[in-house]
Amino acid sequence: MNAKEVRLLVIDALKNKTDAGDRIYSPRDWPTTSEQYPAILVQTPIDVKNSLGRNVPQFTTVTTVRITGRLQEFDDEQEDNGAEKAEEALEQLREQVERAVINGYELTRKIQQFRQVRSTIDVDAGGEGHTAQLLMELDIEYYQGPEEFFEIESEPLEGFDARISMPDGTPEPLVKINLE
């Protein structure tokens, strides 16, 4: 397990479980357009390994998964309510993302715990409509052991010789092992 695998498991957990549908992007350049909304962007910007001791590479690793949700809402013709609609849509998206990731079976069975979940929402009326963004960070803890860091180099077994020494006067053993 590593940061890339965690990111891919989070993406799988999110697909078609939020208002963004299958518009889950990672990796991707960050600029998005209103035709893509709602959209979710996923990245793993922080990865911290805490050693479990000397001599063997064993770590409790915490990967921070950053989930950015973006959407846009417009004012109704009769009412100036775009910001309110955008904030409510973001709150709904935040709840959907939390549930999808925390209940993602493949992810939760491979990790130790969700150490922390942080989220912020922001609504901006600087454009044509009210652009809203959810920024959620999940600190996901898991174990990494020697198998993650060493490639096992081996040579194929081409044969095997075994000899059984018996005391003089003992009948020959009836053991035959053929590994070919």
mmCIF file of N, CA, C and O in Angstrom, residues 67-140:
data_model
loop_
_atom_site.group_PDB
_atom_site.id
_atom_site.type_symbol
_atom_site.label_atom_id
_atom_site.label_comp_id
_atom_site.label_asym_id
_atom_site.label_seq_id
_atom_site.Cartn_x
_atom_site.Cartn_y
_atom_site.Cartn_z
ATOM 1 N N ILE A 67 -9.387 16.327 -1.329
ATOM 2 C CA ILE A 67 -10.526 16.230 -2.241
ATOM 3 C C ILE A 67 -11.082 17.641 -2.416
ATOM 4 O O ILE A 67 -11.469 18.283 -1.447
ATOM 5 N N THR A 68 -11.096 18.100 -3.652
ATOM 6 C CA THR A 68 -11.625 19.422 -3.964
ATOM 7 C C THR A 68 -12.896 19.243 -4.775
ATOM 8 O O THR A 68 -12.863 18.638 -5.851
ATOM 9 N N GLY A 69 -14.009 19.725 -4.247
ATOM 10 C CA GLY A 69 -15.277 19.673 -4.965
ATOM 11 C C GLY A 69 -15.635 21.059 -5.470
ATOM 12 O O GLY A 69 -15.533 22.037 -4.721
ATOM 13 N N ARG A 70 -16.028 21.165 -6.727
ATOM 14 C CA ARG A 70 -16.375 22.461 -7.303
ATOM 15 C C ARG A 70 -17.743 22.393 -7.960
ATOM 16 O O ARG A 70 -18.094 21.417 -8.618
ATOM 17 N N LEU A 71 -18.496 23.483 -7.774
ATOM 18 C CA LEU A 71 -19.808 23.588 -8.407
ATOM 19 C C LEU A 71 -20.160 25.051 -8.606
ATOM 20 O O LEU A 71 -19.460 25.943 -8.120
ATOM 21 N N GLN A 72 -21.245 25.287 -9.329
ATOM 22 C CA GLN A 72 -21.675 26.651 -9.585
ATOM 23 C C GLN A 72 -23.190 26.720 -9.551
ATOM 24 O O GLN A 72 -23.874 25.826 -10.048
ATOM 25 N N GLU A 73 -23.699 27.761 -8.930
ATOM 26 C CA GLU A 73 -25.139 27.999 -8.854
ATOM 27 C C GLU A 73 -25.422 29.433 -9.296
ATOM 28 O O GLU A 73 -24.592 30.328 -9.110
ATOM 29 N N PHE A 74 -26.605 29.631 -9.871
ATOM 30 C CA PHE A 74 -27.012 30.950 -10.338
ATOM 31 C C PHE A 74 -28.214 31.439 -9.539
ATOM 32 O O PHE A 74 -28.992 30.649 -9.008
ATOM 33 N N ASP A 75 -28.363 32.758 -9.490
ATOM 34 C CA ASP A 75 -29.537 33.346 -8.848
ATOM 35 C C ASP A 75 -30.780 32.976 -9.645
ATOM 36 O O ASP A 75 -30.735 32.850 -10.867
ATOM 37 N N ASP A 76 -31.896 32.796 -8.950
ATOM 38 C CA ASP A 76 -33.172 32.611 -9.631
ATOM 39 C C ASP A 76 -33.587 33.947 -10.237
ATOM 40 O O ASP A 76 -33.120 35.019 -9.838
ATOM 41 N N GLU A 77 -34.496 33.925 -11.212
ATOM 42 C CA GLU A 77 -34.935 35.160 -11.859
ATOM 43 C C GLU A 77 -35.585 36.125 -10.876
ATOM 44 O O GLU A 77 -35.422 37.332 -10.976
ATOM 45 N N GLN A 78 -36.318 35.611 -9.936
ATOM 46 C CA GLN A 78 -37.054 36.449 -8.999
ATOM 47 C C GLN A 78 -36.323 36.668 -7.672
ATOM 48 O O GLN A 78 -36.743 37.491 -6.881
ATOM 49 N N GLU A 79 -35.258 35.941 -7.452
ATOM 50 C CA GLU A 79 -34.642 35.982 -6.122
ATOM 51 C C GLU A 79 -33.123 35.925 -6.227
ATOM 52 O O GLU A 79 -32.575 35.210 -7.053
ATOM 53 N N ASP A 80 -32.436 36.669 -5.387
ATOM 54 C CA ASP A 80 -30.979 36.685 -5.325
ATOM 55 C C ASP A 80 -30.536 35.618 -4.326
ATOM 56 O O ASP A 80 -30.166 35.926 -3.194
ATOM 57 N N ASN A 81 -30.580 34.361 -4.760
ATOM 58 C CA ASN A 81 -30.315 33.252 -3.835
ATOM 59 C C ASN A 81 -29.217 32.297 -4.312
ATOM 60 O O ASN A 81 -29.114 31.182 -3.824
ATOM 61 N N GLY A 82 -28.384 32.721 -5.238
ATOM 62 C CA GLY A 82 -27.330 31.850 -5.772
ATOM 63 C C GLY A 82 -26.332 31.416 -4.723
ATOM 64 O O GLY A 82 -25.921 30.261 -4.683
ATOM 65 N N ALA A 83 -25.943 32.340 -3.854
ATOM 66 C CA ALA A 83 -24.973 31.993 -2.807
ATOM 67 C C ALA A 83 -25.551 30.965 -1.853
ATOM 68 O O ALA A 83 -24.864 30.020 -1.444
ATOM 69 N N GLU A 84 -26.812 31.140 -1.493
ATOM 70 C CA GLU A 84 -27.468 30.194 -0.592
ATOM 71 C C GLU A 84 -27.562 28.812 -1.238
ATOM 72 O O GLU A 84 -27.260 27.792 -0.599
ATOM 73 N N LYS A 85 -27.944 28.771 -2.509
ATOM 74 C CA LYS A 85 -28.037 27.488 -3.215
ATOM 75 C C LYS A 85 -26.663 26.827 -3.326
ATOM 76 O O LYS A 85 -26.535 25.616 -3.174
ATOM 77 N N ALA A 86 -25.634 27.641 -3.585
ATOM 78 C CA ALA A 86 -24.278 27.096 -3.714
ATOM 79 C C ALA A 86 -23.796 26.502 -2.393
ATOM 80 O O ALA A 86 -23.221 25.413 -2.361
ATOM 81 N N GLU A 87 -24.047 27.223 -1.297
ATOM 82 C CA GLU A 87 -23.594 26.713 0.005
ATOM 83 C C GLU A 87 -24.338 25.434 0.383
ATOM 84 O O GLU A 87 -23.741 24.484 0.879
ATOM 85 N N GLU A 88 -25.627 25.380 0.133
ATOM 86 C CA GLU A 88 -26.388 24.161 0.435
ATOM 87 C C GLU A 88 -25.927 22.994 -0.429
ATOM 88 O O GLU A 88 -25.819 21.859 0.039
ATOM 89 N N ALA A 89 -25.625 23.271 -1.694
ATOM 90 C CA ALA A 89 -25.131 22.210 -2.577
ATOM 91 C C ALA A 89 -23.764 21.703 -2.109
ATOM 92 O O ALA A 89 -23.483 20.506 -2.168
ATOM 93 N N LEU A 90 -22.924 22.629 -1.621
ATOM 94 C CA LEU A 90 -21.616 22.218 -1.095
ATOM 95 C C LEU A 90 -21.754 21.379 0.164
ATOM 96 O O LEU A 90 -21.026 20.405 0.353
ATOM 97 N N GLU A 91 -22.666 21.783 1.048
ATOM 98 C CA GLU A 91 -22.879 20.999 2.272
ATOM 99 C C GLU A 91 -23.352 19.588 1.928
ATOM 100 O O GLU A 91 -22.920 18.610 2.540
ATOM 101 N N GLN A 92 -24.204 19.489 0.929
ATOM 102 C CA GLN A 92 -24.672 18.169 0.489
ATOM 103 C C GLN A 92 -23.522 17.375 -0.123
ATOM 104 O O GLN A 92 -23.362 16.184 0.162
ATOM 105 N N LEU A 93 -22.698 18.030 -0.948
ATOM 106 C CA LEU A 93 -21.559 17.356 -1.555
ATOM 107 C C LEU A 93 -20.572 16.885 -0.486
ATOM 108 O O LEU A 93 -20.044 15.777 -0.557
ATOM 109 N N ARG A 94 -20.338 17.706 0.538
ATOM 110 C CA ARG A 94 -19.428 17.327 1.624
ATOM 111 C C ARG A 94 -19.928 16.050 2.303
ATOM 112 O O ARG A 94 -19.154 15.125 2.551
ATOM 113 N N GLU A 95 -21.206 15.997 2.604
ATOM 114 C CA GLU A 95 -21.758 14.808 3.260
ATOM 115 C C GLU A 95 -21.656 13.582 2.357
ATOM 116 O O GLU A 95 -21.318 12.485 2.806
ATOM 117 N N GLN A 96 -21.914 13.758 1.064
ATOM 118 C CA GLN A 96 -21.820 12.641 0.120
ATOM 119 C C GLN A 96 -20.386 12.116 0.028
ATOM 120 O O GLN A 96 -20.162 10.898 0.013
ATOM 121 N N VAL A 97 -19.416 13.029 -0.019
ATOM 122 C CA VAL A 97 -18.013 12.624 -0.114
ATOM 123 C C VAL A 97 -17.596 11.870 1.149
ATOM 124 O O VAL A 97 -16.971 10.810 1.065
ATOM 125 N N GLU A 98 -17.933 12.411 2.311
ATOM 126 C CA GLU A 98 -17.590 11.734 3.572
ATOM 127 C C GLU A 98 -18.153 10.321 3.599
ATOM 128 O O GLU A 98 -17.448 9.367 3.922
ATOM 129 N N ARG A 99 -19.427 10.198 3.285
ATOM 130 C CA ARG A 99 -20.058 8.868 3.332
ATOM 131 C C ARG A 99 -19.445 7.921 2.326
ATOM 132 O O ARG A 99 -19.198 6.749 2.632
ATOM 133 N N ALA A 100 -19.209 8.403 1.120
ATOM 134 C CA ALA A 100 -18.662 7.533 0.076
ATOM 135 C C ALA A 100 -17.277 7.020 0.449
ATOM 136 O O ALA A 100 -16.987 5.829 0.314
ATOM 137 N N VAL A 101 -16.419 7.903 0.942
ATOM 138 C CA VAL A 101 -15.045 7.496 1.254
ATOM 139 C C VAL A 101 -15.003 6.639 2.518
ATOM 140 O O VAL A 101 -14.382 5.577 2.534
ATOM 141 N N ILE A 102 -15.660 7.087 3.571
ATOM 142 C CA ILE A 102 -15.599 6.358 4.839
ATOM 143 C C ILE A 102 -16.282 4.987 4.728
ATOM 144 O O ILE A 102 -15.866 4.033 5.374
ATOM 145 N N ASN A 103 -17.277 4.875 3.870
ATOM 146 C CA ASN A 103 -17.951 3.594 3.673
ATOM 147 C C ASN A 103 -17.378 2.792 2.505
ATOM 148 O O ASN A 103 -17.905 1.729 2.180
ATOM 149 N N GLY A 104 -16.318 3.298 1.875
ATOM 150 C CA GLY A 104 -15.707 2.583 0.754
ATOM 151 C C GLY A 104 -15.063 1.291 1.235
ATOM 152 O O GLY A 104 -14.007 1.322 1.879
ATOM 153 N N TYR A 105 -15.657 0.161 0.931
ATOM 154 C CA TYR A 105 -15.225 -1.126 1.478
ATOM 155 C C TYR A 105 -13.768 -1.452 1.130
ATOM 156 O O TYR A 105 -12.985 -1.823 1.999
ATOM 157 N N GLU A 106 -13.402 -1.339 -0.142
ATOM 158 C CA GLU A 106 -12.039 -1.705 -0.543
ATOM 159 C C GLU A 106 -11.007 -0.838 0.157
ATOM 160 O O GLU A 106 -9.932 -1.310 0.515
ATOM 161 N N LEU A 107 -11.316 0.437 0.358
ATOM 162 C CA LEU A 107 -10.393 1.330 1.054
ATOM 163 C C LEU A 107 -10.307 0.982 2.533
ATOM 164 O O LEU A 107 -9.215 0.782 3.075
ATOM 165 N N THR A 108 -11.442 0.891 3.201
ATOM 166 C CA THR A 108 -11.426 0.698 4.659
ATOM 167 C C THR A 108 -10.855 -0.654 5.071
ATOM 168 O O THR A 108 -10.316 -0.778 6.165
ATOM 169 N N ARG A 109 -10.933 -1.643 4.227
ATOM 170 C CA ARG A 109 -10.375 -2.940 4.609
ATOM 171 C C ARG A 109 -8.851 -2.985 4.474
ATOM 172 O O ARG A 109 -8.204 -3.864 5.020
ATOM 173 N N LYS A 110 -8.263 -2.003 3.771
ATOM 174 C CA LYS A 110 -6.817 -1.992 3.574
ATOM 175 C C LYS A 110 -6.086 -0.977 4.441
ATOM 176 O O LYS A 110 -4.866 -0.936 4.425
ATOM 177 N N ILE A 111 -6.820 -0.157 5.176
ATOM 178 C CA ILE A 111 -6.175 0.865 5.995
ATOM 179 C C ILE A 111 -6.385 0.551 7.470
ATOM 180 O O ILE A 111 -7.185 -0.309 7.830
ATOM 181 N N GLN A 112 -5.680 1.297 8.329
ATOM 182 C CA GLN A 112 -5.862 1.115 9.766
ATOM 183 C C GLN A 112 -6.957 2.022 10.300
ATOM 184 O O GLN A 112 -7.777 1.596 11.097
ATOM 185 N N GLN A 113 -6.953 3.289 9.857
ATOM 186 C CA GLN A 113 -7.973 4.214 10.336
ATOM 187 C C GLN A 113 -7.955 5.508 9.533
ATOM 188 O O GLN A 113 -6.992 5.807 8.835
ATOM 189 N N PHE A 114 -9.045 6.257 9.662
ATOM 190 C CA PHE A 114 -9.096 7.639 9.210
ATOM 191 C C PHE A 114 -8.706 8.463 10.433
ATOM 192 O O PHE A 114 -9.479 8.568 11.380
ATOM 193 N N ARG A 115 -7.512 9.023 10.435
ATOM 194 C CA ARG A 115 -7.032 9.752 11.624
ATOM 195 C C ARG A 115 -7.745 11.072 11.814
ATOM 196 O O ARG A 115 -8.000 11.492 12.933
ATOM 197 N N GLN A 116 -8.052 11.736 10.704
ATOM 198 C CA GLN A 116 -8.690 13.036 10.820
ATOM 199 C C GLN A 116 -9.324 13.396 9.480
ATOM 200 O O GLN A 116 -8.817 13.029 8.425
ATOM 201 N N VAL A 117 -10.446 14.107 9.561
ATOM 202 C CA VAL A 117 -11.105 14.635 8.373
ATOM 203 C C VAL A 117 -11.329 16.124 8.605
ATOM 204 O O VAL A 117 -11.921 16.510 9.606
ATOM 205 N N ARG A 118 -10.808 16.953 7.698
ATOM 206 C CA ARG A 118 -10.970 18.398 7.789
ATOM 207 C C ARG A 118 -11.656 18.872 6.512
ATOM 208 O O ARG A 118 -11.343 18.380 5.426
ATOM 209 N N SER A 119 -12.548 19.823 6.643
ATOM 210 C CA SER A 119 -13.165 20.359 5.433
ATOM 211 C C SER A 119 -13.499 21.831 5.606
ATOM 212 O O SER A 119 -13.799 22.286 6.708
ATOM 213 N N THR A 120 -13.423 22.537 4.496
ATOM 214 C CA THR A 120 -13.825 23.943 4.452
ATOM 215 C C THR A 120 -14.629 24.148 3.180
ATOM 216 O O THR A 120 -14.425 23.442 2.183
ATOM 217 N N ILE A 121 -15.541 25.113 3.232
ATOM 218 C CA ILE A 121 -16.301 25.458 2.041
ATOM 219 C C ILE A 121 -16.147 26.950 1.791
ATOM 220 O O ILE A 121 -15.954 27.740 2.714
ATOM 221 N N ASP A 122 -16.241 27.334 0.522
ATOM 222 C CA ASP A 122 -16.071 28.723 0.140
ATOM 223 C C ASP A 122 -16.983 29.012 -1.043
ATOM 224 O O ASP A 122 -17.042 28.223 -1.995
ATOM 225 N N VAL A 123 -17.689 30.131 -0.981
ATOM 226 C CA VAL A 123 -18.566 30.557 -2.062
ATOM 227 C C VAL A 123 -18.067 31.913 -2.546
ATOM 228 O O VAL A 123 -17.824 32.815 -1.756
ATOM 229 N N ASP A 124 -17.929 32.054 -3.873
ATOM 230 C CA ASP A 124 -17.415 33.281 -4.467
ATOM 231 C C ASP A 124 -18.375 33.752 -5.553
ATOM 232 O O ASP A 124 -18.759 32.981 -6.426
ATOM 233 N N ALA A 125 -18.740 35.019 -5.493
ATOM 234 C CA ALA A 125 -19.656 35.593 -6.485
ATOM 235 C C ALA A 125 -18.902 36.437 -7.504
ATOM 236 O O ALA A 125 -19.478 37.312 -8.135
ATOM 237 N N GLY A 126 -17.625 36.182 -7.702
ATOM 238 C CA GLY A 126 -16.812 36.993 -8.579
ATOM 239 C C GLY A 126 -17.064 36.779 -10.059
ATOM 240 O O GLY A 126 -16.619 37.566 -10.877
ATOM 241 N N GLY A 127 -17.784 35.727 -10.438
ATOM 242 C CA GLY A 127 -18.001 35.446 -11.852
ATOM 243 C C GLY A 127 -19.462 35.614 -12.236
ATOM 244 O O GLY A 127 -20.223 36.350 -11.608
ATOM 245 N N GLU A 128 -19.846 34.901 -13.250
ATOM 246 C CA GLU A 128 -21.219 34.965 -13.760
ATOM 247 C C GLU A 128 -22.223 34.434 -12.740
ATOM 248 O O GLU A 128 -23.299 34.970 -12.573
ATOM 249 N N GLY A 129 -21.853 33.386 -12.086
ATOM 250 C CA GLY A 129 -22.697 32.798 -11.048
ATOM 251 C C GLY A 129 -21.933 32.739 -9.741
ATOM 252 O O GLY A 129 -20.913 33.395 -9.565
ATOM 253 N N HIS A 130 -22.423 31.929 -8.838
ATOM 254 C CA HIS A 130 -21.754 31.729 -7.549
ATOM 255 C C HIS A 130 -20.956 30.434 -7.640
ATOM 256 O O HIS A 130 -21.519 29.348 -7.662
ATOM 257 N N THR A 131 -19.638 30.595 -7.710
ATOM 258 C CA THR A 131 -18.754 29.438 -7.777
ATOM 259 C C THR A 131 -18.451 29.016 -6.342
ATOM 260 O O THR A 131 -18.114 29.846 -5.504
ATOM 261 N N ALA A 132 -18.569 27.736 -6.096
ATOM 262 C CA ALA A 132 -18.388 27.226 -4.742
ATOM 263 C C ALA A 132 -17.356 26.105 -4.759
ATOM 264 O O ALA A 132 -17.270 25.346 -5.718
ATOM 265 N N GLN A 133 -16.584 26.049 -3.681
ATOM 266 C CA GLN A 133 -15.547 25.027 -3.599
ATOM 267 C C GLN A 133 -15.516 24.398 -2.217
ATOM 268 O O GLN A 133 -15.556 25.086 -1.206
ATOM 269 N N LEU A 134 -15.437 23.077 -2.219
ATOM 270 C CA LEU A 134 -15.246 22.277 -1.009
ATOM 271 C C LEU A 134 -13.800 21.816 -1.006
ATOM 272 O O LEU A 134 -13.304 21.311 -2.016
ATOM 273 N N LEU A 135 -13.116 22.009 0.106
ATOM 274 C CA LEU A 135 -11.767 21.489 0.267
ATOM 275 C C LEU A 135 -11.794 20.549 1.465
ATOM 276 O O LEU A 135 -12.032 20.977 2.589
ATOM 277 N N MET A 136 -11.603 19.259 1.202
ATOM 278 C CA MET A 136 -11.629 18.258 2.265
ATOM 279 C C MET A 136 -10.294 17.530 2.268
ATOM 280 O O MET A 136 -9.789 17.140 1.212
ATOM 281 N N GLU A 137 -9.740 17.354 3.464
ATOM 282 C CA GLU A 137 -8.506 16.591 3.612
ATOM 283 C C GLU A 137 -8.750 15.455 4.588
ATOM 284 O O GLU A 137 -9.231 15.675 5.695
ATOM 285 N N LEU A 138 -8.413 14.252 4.147
ATOM 286 C CA LEU A 138 -8.558 13.062 4.977
ATOM 287 C C LEU A 138 -7.168 12.509 5.256
ATOM 288 O O LEU A 138 -6.408 12.248 4.324
ATOM 289 N N ASP A 139 -6.833 12.356 6.536
ATOM 290 C CA ASP A 139 -5.571 11.733 6.914
ATOM 291 C C ASP A 139 -5.841 10.247 7.092
ATOM 292 O O ASP A 139 -6.545 9.837 8.021
ATOM 293 N N ILE A 140 -5.273 9.449 6.200
ATOM 294 C CA ILE A 140 -5.530 8.020 6.164
ATOM 295 C C ILE A 140 -4.278 7.279 6.613
ATOM 296 O O ILE A 140 -3.209 7.444 6.028
#
